[in-house]
PDB file of C-alpha atoms in Angstrom:
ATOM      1  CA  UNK A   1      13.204   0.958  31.184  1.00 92.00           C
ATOM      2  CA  UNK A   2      11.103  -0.416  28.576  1.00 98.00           C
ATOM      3  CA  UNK A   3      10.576  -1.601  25.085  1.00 98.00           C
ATOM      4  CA  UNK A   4       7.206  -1.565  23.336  1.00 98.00           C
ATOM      5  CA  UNK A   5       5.847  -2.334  20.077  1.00 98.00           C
ATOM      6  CA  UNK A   6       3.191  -0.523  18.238  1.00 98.00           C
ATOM      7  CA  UNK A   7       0.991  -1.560  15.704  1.00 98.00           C
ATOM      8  CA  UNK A   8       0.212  -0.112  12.406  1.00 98.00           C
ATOM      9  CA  UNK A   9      -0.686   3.470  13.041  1.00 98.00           C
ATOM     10  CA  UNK A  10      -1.578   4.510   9.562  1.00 98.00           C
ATOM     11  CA  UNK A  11      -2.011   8.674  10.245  1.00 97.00           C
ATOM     12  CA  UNK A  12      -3.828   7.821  13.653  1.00 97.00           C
ATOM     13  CA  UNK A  13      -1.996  10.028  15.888  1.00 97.00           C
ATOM     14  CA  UNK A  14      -5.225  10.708  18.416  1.00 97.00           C
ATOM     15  CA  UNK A  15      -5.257   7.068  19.484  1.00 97.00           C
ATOM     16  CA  UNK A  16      -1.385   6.978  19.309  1.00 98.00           C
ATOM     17  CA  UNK A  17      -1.036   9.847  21.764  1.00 98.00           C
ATOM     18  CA  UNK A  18      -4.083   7.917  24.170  1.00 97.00           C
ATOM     19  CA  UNK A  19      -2.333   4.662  24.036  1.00 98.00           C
ATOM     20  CA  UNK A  20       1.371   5.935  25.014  1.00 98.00           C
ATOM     21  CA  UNK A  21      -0.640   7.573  28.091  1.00 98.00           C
ATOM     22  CA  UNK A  22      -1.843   4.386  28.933  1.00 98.00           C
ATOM     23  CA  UNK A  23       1.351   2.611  28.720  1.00 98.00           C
ATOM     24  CA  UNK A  24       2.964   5.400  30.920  1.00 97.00           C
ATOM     25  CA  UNK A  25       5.833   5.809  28.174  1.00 98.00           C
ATOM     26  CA  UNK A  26       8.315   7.941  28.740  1.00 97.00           C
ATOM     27  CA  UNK A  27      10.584   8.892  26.059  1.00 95.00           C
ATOM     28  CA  UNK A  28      13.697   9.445  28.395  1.00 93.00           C
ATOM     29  CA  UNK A  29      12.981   6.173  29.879  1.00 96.00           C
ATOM     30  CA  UNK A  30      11.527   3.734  27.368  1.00 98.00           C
ATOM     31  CA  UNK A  31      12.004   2.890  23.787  1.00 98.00           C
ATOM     32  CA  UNK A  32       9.093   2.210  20.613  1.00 98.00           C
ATOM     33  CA  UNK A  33       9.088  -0.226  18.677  1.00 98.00           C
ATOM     34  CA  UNK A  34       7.004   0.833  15.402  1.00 98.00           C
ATOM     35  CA  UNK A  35       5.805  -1.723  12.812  1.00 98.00           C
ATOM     36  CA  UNK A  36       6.119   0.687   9.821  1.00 98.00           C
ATOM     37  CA  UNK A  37       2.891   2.360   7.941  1.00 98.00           C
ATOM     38  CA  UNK A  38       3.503   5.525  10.624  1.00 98.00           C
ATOM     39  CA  UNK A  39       1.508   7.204   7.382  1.00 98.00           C
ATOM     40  CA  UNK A  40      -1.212   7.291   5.167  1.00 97.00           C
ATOM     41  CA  UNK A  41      -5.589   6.556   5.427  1.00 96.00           C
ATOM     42  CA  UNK A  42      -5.751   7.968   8.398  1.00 96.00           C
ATOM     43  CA  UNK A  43      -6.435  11.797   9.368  1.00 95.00           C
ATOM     44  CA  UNK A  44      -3.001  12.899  10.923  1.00 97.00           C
ATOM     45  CA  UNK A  45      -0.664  11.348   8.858  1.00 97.00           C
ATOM     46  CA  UNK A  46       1.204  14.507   9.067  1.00 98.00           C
ATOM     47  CA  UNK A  47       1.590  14.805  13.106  1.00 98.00           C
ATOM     48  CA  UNK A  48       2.564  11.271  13.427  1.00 98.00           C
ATOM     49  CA  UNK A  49       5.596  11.792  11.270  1.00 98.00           C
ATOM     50  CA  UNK A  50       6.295  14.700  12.784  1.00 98.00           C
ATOM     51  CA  UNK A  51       6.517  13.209  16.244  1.00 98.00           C
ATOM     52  CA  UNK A  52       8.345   9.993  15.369  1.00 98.00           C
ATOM     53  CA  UNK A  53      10.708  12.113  13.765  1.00 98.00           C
ATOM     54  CA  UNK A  54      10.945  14.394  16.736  1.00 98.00           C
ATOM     55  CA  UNK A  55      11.345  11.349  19.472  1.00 98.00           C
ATOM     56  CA  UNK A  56      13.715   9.486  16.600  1.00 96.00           C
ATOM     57  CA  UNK A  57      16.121   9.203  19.677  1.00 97.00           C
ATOM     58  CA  UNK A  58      14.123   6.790  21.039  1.00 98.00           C
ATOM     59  CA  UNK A  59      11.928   5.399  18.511  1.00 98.00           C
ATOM     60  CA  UNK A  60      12.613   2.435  16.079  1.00 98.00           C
ATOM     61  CA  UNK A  61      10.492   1.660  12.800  1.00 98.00           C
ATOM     62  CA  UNK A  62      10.545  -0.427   9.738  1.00 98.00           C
ATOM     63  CA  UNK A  63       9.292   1.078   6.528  1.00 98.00           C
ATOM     64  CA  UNK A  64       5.834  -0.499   5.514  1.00 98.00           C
ATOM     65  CA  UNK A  65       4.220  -0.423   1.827  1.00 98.00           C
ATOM     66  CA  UNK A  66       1.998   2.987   2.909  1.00 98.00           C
ATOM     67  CA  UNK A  67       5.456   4.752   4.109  1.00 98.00           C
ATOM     68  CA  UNK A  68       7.001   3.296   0.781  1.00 98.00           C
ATOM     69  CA  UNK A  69       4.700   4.721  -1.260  1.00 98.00           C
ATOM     70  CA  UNK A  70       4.255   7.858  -0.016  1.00 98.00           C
ATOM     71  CA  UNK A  71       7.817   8.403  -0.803  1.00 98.00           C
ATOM     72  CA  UNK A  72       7.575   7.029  -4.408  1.00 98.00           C
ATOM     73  CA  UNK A  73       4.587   9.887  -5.057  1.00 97.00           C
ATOM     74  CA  UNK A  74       6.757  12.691  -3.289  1.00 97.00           C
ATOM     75  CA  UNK A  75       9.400  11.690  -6.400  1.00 96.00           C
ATOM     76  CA  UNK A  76       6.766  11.797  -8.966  1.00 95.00           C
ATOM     77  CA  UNK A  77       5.901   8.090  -9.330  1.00 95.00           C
ATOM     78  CA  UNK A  78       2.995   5.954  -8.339  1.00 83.00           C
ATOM     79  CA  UNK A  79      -0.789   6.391  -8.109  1.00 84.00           C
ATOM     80  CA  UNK A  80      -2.349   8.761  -5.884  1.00 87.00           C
ATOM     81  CA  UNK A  81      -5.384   6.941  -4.251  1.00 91.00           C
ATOM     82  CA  UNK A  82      -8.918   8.601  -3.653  1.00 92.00           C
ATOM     83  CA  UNK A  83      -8.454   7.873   0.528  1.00 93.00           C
ATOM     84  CA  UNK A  84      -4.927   8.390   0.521  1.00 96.00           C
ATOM     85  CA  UNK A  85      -4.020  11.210   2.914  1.00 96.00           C
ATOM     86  CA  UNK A  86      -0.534  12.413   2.398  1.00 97.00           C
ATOM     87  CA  UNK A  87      -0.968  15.301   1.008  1.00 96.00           C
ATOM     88  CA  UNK A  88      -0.603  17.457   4.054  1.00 97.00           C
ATOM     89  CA  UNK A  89       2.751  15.721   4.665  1.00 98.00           C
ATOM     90  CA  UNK A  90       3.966  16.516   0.764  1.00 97.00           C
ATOM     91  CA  UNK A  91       2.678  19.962   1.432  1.00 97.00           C
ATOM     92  CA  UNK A  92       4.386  20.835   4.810  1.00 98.00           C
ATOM     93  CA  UNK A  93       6.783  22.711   5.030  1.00 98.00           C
ATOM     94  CA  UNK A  94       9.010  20.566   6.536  1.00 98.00           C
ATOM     95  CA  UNK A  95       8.788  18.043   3.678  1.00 98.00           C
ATOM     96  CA  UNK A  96      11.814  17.443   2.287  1.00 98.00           C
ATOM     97  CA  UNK A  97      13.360  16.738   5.745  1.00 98.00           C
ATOM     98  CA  UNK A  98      10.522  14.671   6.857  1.00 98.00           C
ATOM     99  CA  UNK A  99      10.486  12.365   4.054  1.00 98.00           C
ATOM    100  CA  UNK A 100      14.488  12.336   3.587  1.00 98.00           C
ATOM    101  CA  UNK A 101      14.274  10.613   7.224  1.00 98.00           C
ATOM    102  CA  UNK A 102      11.817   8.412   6.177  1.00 98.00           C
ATOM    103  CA  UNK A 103      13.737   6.412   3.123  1.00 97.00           C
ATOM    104  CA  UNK A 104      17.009   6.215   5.524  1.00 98.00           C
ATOM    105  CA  UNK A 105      14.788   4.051   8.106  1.00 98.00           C
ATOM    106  CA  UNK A 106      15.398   0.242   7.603  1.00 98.00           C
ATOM    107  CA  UNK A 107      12.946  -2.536   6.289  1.00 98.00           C
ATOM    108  CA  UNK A 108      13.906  -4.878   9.122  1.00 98.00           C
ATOM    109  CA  UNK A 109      15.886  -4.906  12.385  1.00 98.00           C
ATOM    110  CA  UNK A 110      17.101  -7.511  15.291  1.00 98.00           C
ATOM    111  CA  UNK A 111      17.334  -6.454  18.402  1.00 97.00           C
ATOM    112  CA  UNK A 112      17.258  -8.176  22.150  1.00 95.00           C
ATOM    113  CA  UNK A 113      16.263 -11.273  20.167  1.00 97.00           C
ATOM    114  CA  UNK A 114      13.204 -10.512  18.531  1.00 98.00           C
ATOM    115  CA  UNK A 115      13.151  -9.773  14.597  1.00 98.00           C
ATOM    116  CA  UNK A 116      10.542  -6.668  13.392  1.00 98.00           C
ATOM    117  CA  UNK A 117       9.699  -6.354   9.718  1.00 98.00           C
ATOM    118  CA  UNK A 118       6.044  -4.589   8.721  1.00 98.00           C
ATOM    119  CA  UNK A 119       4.632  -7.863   6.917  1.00 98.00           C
ATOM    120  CA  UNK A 120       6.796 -10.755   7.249  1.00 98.00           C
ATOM    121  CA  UNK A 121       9.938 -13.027   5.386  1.00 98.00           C
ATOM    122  CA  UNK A 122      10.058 -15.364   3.376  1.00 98.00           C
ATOM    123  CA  UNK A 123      10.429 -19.405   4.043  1.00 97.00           C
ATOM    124  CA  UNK A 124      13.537 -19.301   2.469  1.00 96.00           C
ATOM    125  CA  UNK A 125      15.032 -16.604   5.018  1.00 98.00           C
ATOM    126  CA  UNK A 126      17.120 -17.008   7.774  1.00 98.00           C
ATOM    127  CA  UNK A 127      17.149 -14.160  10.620  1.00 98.00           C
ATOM    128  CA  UNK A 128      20.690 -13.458   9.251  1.00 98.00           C
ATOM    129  CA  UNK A 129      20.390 -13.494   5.514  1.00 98.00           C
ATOM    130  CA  UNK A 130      16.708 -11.533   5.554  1.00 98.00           C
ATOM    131  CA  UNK A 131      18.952  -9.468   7.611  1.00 98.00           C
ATOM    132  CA  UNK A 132      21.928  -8.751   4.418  1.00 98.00           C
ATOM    133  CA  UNK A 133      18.742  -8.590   2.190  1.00 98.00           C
ATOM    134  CA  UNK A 134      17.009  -5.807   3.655  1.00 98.00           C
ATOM    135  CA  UNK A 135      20.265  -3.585   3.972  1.00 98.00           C
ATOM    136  CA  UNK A 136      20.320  -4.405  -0.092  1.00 98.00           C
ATOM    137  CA  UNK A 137      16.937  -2.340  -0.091  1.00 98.00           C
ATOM    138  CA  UNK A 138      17.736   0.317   2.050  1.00 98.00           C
ATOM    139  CA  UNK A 139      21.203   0.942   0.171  1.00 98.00           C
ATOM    140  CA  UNK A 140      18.870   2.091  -2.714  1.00 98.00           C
ATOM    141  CA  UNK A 141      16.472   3.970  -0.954  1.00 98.00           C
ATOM    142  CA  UNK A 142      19.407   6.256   1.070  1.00 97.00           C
ATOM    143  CA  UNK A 143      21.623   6.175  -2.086  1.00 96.00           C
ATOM    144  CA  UNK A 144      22.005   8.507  -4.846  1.00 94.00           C
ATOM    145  CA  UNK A 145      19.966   6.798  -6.927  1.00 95.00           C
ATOM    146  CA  UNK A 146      16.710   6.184  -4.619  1.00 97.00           C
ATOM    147  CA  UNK A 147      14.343   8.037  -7.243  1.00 96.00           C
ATOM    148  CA  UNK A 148      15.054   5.797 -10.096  1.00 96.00           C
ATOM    149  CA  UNK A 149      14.749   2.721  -7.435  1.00 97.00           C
ATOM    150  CA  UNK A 150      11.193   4.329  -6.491  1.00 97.00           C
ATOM    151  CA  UNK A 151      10.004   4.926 -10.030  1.00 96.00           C
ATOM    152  CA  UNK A 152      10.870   0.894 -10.912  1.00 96.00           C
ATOM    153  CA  UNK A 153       9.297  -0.367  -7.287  1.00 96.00           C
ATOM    154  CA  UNK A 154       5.528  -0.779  -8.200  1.00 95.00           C
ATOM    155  CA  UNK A 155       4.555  -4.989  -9.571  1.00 96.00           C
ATOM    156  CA  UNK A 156       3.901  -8.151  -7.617  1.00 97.00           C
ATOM    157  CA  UNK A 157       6.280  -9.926  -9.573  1.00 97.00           C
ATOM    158  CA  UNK A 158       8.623 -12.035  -9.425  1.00 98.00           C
ATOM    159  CA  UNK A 159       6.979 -14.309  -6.599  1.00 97.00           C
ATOM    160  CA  UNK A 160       9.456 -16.942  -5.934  1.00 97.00           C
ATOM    161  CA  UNK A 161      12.837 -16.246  -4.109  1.00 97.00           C
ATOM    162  CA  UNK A 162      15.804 -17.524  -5.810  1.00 97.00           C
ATOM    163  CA  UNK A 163      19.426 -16.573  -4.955  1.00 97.00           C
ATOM    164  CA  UNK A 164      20.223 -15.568  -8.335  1.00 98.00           C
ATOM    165  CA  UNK A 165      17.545 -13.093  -9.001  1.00 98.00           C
ATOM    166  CA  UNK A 166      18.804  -9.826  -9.840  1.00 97.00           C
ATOM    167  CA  UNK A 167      18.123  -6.335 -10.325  1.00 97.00           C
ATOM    168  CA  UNK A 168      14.865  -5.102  -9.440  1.00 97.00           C
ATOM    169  CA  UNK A 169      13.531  -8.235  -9.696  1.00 98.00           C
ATOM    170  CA  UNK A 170      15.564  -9.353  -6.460  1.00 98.00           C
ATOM    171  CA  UNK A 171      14.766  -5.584  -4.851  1.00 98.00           C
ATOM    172  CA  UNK A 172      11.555  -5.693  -5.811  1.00 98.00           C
ATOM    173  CA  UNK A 173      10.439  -8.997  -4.358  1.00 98.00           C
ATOM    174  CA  UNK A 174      12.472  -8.266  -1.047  1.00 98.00           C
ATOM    175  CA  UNK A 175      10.328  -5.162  -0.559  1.00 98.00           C
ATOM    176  CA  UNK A 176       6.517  -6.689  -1.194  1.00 98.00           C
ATOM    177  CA  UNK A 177       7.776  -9.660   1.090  1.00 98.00           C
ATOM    178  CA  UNK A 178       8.978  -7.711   3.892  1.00 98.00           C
ATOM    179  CA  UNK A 179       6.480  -4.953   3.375  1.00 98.00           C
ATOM    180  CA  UNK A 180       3.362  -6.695   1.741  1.00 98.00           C
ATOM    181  CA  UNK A 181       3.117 -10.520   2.208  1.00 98.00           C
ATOM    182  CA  UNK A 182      -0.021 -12.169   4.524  1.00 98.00           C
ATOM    183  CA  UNK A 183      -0.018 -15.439   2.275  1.00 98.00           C
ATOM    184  CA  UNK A 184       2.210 -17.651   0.386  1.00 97.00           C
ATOM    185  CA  UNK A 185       0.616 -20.475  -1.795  1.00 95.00           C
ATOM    186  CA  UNK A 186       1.666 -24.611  -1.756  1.00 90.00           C
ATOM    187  CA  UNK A 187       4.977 -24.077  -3.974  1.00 91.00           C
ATOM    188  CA  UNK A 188       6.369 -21.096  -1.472  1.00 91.00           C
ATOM    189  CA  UNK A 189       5.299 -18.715  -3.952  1.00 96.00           C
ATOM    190  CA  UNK A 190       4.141 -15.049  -3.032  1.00 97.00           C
ATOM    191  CA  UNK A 191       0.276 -14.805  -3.329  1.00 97.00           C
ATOM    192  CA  UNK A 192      -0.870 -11.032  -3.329  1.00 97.00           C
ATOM    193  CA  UNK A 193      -4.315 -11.688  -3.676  1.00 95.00           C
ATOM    194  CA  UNK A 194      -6.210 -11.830  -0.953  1.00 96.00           C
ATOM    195  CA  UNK A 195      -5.814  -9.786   1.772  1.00 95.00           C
ATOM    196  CA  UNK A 196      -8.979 -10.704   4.361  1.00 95.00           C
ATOM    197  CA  UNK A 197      -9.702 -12.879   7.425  1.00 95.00           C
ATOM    198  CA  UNK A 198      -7.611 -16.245   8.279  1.00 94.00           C
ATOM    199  CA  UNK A 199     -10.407 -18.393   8.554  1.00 94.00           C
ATOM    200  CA  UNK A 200     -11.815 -17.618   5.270  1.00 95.00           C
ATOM    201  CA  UNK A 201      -8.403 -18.090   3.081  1.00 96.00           C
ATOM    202  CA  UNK A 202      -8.884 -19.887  -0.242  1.00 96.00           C
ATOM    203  CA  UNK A 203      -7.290 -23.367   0.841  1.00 95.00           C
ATOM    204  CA  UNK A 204      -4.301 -23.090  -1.553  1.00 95.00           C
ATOM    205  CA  UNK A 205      -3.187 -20.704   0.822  1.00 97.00           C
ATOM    206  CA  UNK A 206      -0.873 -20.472   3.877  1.00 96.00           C
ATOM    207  CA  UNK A 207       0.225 -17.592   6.266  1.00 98.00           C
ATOM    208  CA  UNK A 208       3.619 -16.821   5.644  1.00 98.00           C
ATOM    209  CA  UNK A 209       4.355 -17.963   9.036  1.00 97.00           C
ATOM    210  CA  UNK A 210       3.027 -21.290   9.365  1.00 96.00           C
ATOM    211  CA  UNK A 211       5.389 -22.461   6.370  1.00 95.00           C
ATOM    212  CA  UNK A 212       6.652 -25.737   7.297  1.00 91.00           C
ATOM    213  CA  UNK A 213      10.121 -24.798   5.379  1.00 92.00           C
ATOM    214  CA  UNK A 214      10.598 -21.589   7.760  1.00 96.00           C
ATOM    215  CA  UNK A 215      14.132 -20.844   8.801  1.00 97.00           C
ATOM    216  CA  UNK A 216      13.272 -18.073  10.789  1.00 97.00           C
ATOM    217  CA  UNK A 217      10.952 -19.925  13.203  1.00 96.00           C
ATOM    218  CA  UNK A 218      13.781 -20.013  16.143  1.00 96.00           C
ATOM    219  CA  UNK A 219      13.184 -15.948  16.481  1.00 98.00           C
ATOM    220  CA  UNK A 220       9.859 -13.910  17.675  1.00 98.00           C
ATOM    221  CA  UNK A 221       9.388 -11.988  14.832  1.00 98.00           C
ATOM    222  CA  UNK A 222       7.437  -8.800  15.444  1.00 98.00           C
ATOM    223  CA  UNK A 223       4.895  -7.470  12.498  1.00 98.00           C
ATOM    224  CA  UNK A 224       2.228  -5.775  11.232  1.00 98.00           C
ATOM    225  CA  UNK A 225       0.564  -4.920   7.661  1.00 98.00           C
ATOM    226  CA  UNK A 226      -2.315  -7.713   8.193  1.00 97.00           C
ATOM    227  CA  UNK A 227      -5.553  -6.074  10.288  1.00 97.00           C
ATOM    228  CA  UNK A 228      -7.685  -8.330   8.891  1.00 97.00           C
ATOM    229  CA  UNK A 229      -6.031 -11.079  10.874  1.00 97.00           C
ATOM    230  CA  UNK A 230      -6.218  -8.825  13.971  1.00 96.00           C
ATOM    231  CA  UNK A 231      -3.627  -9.519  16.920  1.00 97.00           C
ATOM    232  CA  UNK A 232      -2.367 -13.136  16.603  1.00 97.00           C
ATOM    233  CA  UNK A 233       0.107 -14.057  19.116  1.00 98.00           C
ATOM    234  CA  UNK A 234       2.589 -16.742  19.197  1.00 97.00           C
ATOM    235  CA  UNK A 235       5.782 -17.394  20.613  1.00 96.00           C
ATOM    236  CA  UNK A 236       7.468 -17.032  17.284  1.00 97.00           C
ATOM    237  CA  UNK A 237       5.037 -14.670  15.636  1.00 98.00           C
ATOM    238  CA  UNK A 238       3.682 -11.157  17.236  1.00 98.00           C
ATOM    239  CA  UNK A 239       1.167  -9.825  14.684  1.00 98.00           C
ATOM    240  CA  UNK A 240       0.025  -6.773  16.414  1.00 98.00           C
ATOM    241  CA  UNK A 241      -2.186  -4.560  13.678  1.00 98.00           C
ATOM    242  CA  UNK A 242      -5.755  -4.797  15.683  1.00 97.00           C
ATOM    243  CA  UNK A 243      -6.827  -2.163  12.918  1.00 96.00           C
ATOM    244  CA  UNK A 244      -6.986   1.082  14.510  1.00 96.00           C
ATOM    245  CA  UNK A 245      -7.546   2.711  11.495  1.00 95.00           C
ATOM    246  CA  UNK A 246     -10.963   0.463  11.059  1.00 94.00           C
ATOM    247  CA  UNK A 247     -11.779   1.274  14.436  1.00 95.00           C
ATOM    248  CA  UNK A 248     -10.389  -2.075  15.724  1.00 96.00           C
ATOM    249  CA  UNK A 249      -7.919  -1.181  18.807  1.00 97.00           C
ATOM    250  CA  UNK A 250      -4.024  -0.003  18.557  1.00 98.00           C
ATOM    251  CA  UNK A 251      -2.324  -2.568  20.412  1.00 98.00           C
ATOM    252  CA  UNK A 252       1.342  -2.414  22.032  1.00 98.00           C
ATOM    253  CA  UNK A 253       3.254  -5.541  23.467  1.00 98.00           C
ATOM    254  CA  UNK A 254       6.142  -4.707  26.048  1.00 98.00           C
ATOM    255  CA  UNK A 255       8.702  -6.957  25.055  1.00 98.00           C
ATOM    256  CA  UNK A 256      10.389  -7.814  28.259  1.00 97.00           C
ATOM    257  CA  UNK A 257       7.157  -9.723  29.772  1.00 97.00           C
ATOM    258  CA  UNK A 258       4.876  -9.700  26.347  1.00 98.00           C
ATOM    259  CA  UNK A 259       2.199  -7.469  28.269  1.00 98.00           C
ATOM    260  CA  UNK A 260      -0.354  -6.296  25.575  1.00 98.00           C
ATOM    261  CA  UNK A 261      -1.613  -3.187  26.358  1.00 98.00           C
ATOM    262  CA  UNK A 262      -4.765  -2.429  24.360  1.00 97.00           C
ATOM    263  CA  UNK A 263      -6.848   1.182  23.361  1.00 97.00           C
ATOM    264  CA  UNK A 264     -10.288   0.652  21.711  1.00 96.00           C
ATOM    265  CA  UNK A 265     -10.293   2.686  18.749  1.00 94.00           C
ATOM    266  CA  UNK A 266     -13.926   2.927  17.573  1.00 81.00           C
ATOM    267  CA  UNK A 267     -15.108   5.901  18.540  1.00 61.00           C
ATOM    268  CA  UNK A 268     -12.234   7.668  16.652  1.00 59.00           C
ATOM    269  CA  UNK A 269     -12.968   5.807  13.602  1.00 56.00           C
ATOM    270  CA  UNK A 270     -16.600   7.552  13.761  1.00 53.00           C
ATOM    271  CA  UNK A 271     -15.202  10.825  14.514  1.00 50.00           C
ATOM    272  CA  UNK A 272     -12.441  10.827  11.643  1.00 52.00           C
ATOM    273  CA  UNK A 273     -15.229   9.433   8.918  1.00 48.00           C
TER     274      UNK A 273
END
């Protein structure tokens, strides 16, 4: 029995499919570890859903910001981009089952020590409390009331965590932390802005996980969301989106011995173009 954890996959069920051959996973046997964006810029959005949904017995994932908003468009809200490619998902006939699964999955979860969250947590956060935080998220999102939640999600503000934000100011900055962050700037603040390499950061900024301040730095904490940085592996950090999508490789990690398994994904990016 094992446990591994996939990158981004971001509609890119081909490679998906390759790389679980590789790995020899078996879904009676071992259990996936997903690291959210299942959907959206890549070709088969629509199968990959379908098969997480269908192995949901033993696959785990966190929501990401492409799985987020696919599920604020299917309600009506938020901006339909020109390479989005969810539309065979909003079209299927299995829709409304699909992406009712989808908003009930959680935005973080602790397991066999290691943390997974699609971008990362704040300084501020302890395992624990990022912990009660997310489950204040997915309360909205599985409640009655997860359209009007949706329709107020979109904004990169606030940008600095306090414990007496509110509202959807408090929701709001959970979500693009857990689901959008690479960089925070000198004060702690959330910085949006750039979204490229490591080594070519504006110097005001710091990867969320090399904040001095961090209280989550005594757990591995699994992620994904940043391809530009490519697979960066620490012993408290496991940053495994190697861009697949951008014909980088899809990467999984097997968490009892940290074995990366790797499948090049260029060719498919040339194919799917």
């Amino acid at each position: 029995m094992a446990t591994y954890a996939i990158g981004d996959l971001q509609g890119c069920f081909t490679p998906f499919m390759a790389l679980l051959r590789q790995i020899d996973f078996n879904p009676g046997r071992d259990t996936l570890w997903l690291t959210g964006d299942l959907v959206n810029r890549g070709p088969e959005s629509l199968q990959v859903l379908r098969w997480v949904f269908d192995k949901q017995d033993c696959v785990q994932t966190v929501l990401g910001n492409h799985d987020l908003h696919l599920l604020a468009v299917a309600e009506g809200y938020g901006k339909v981009h020109s390479d989005d490619t969810i539309q065979p998902i909003l079209d299927a006939a299995e829709s409304k089952v699909l992406l009712d699964w989808l908003r009930c999955q959680p935005l973080m979860i602790y397991e066999q020590g290691y943390a997974m969250v699609h971008a990362g947590l704040l300084p501020e956060w302890s395992i624990k409390k990022a912990l009660r935080l997310a489950e204040e998220v997915e309360d909205e999102l599985s409640g009655k009331h997860h359209r009007q939640f949706l329709g107020k999600l979109y904004g990169n503000k606030p940008v600095r965590w306090q414990d007496d934000l509110k509202g959807m100011d408090r929701l709001r900055l959970i979500v693009n932390a857990m689901t959008r962050m690479r960089f925070i700037n000198q004060d702690g603040e959330l910085d949006l802005s750039y979204k490229g390499e490591l080594d070519r950061a504006p110097p005001h900024l710091l990867p969320w996980f090399e904040a001095a301040t961090r209280r989550s730095v005594d757990t591995p904490i699994i992620c994904g969301h940043w391809s530009a940085l490519g697979l960066h592996l620490e012993d408290d950090v496991l940053a495994i989106d190697s861009g697949c999508l951008w014909g980088g490789s899809l990467t999984a990690v097997r968490l009892e011995d940290r074995a990366v398994f790797s499948l090049p994904c260029q060719a498919y990016r040339e194919i799917s173009r």
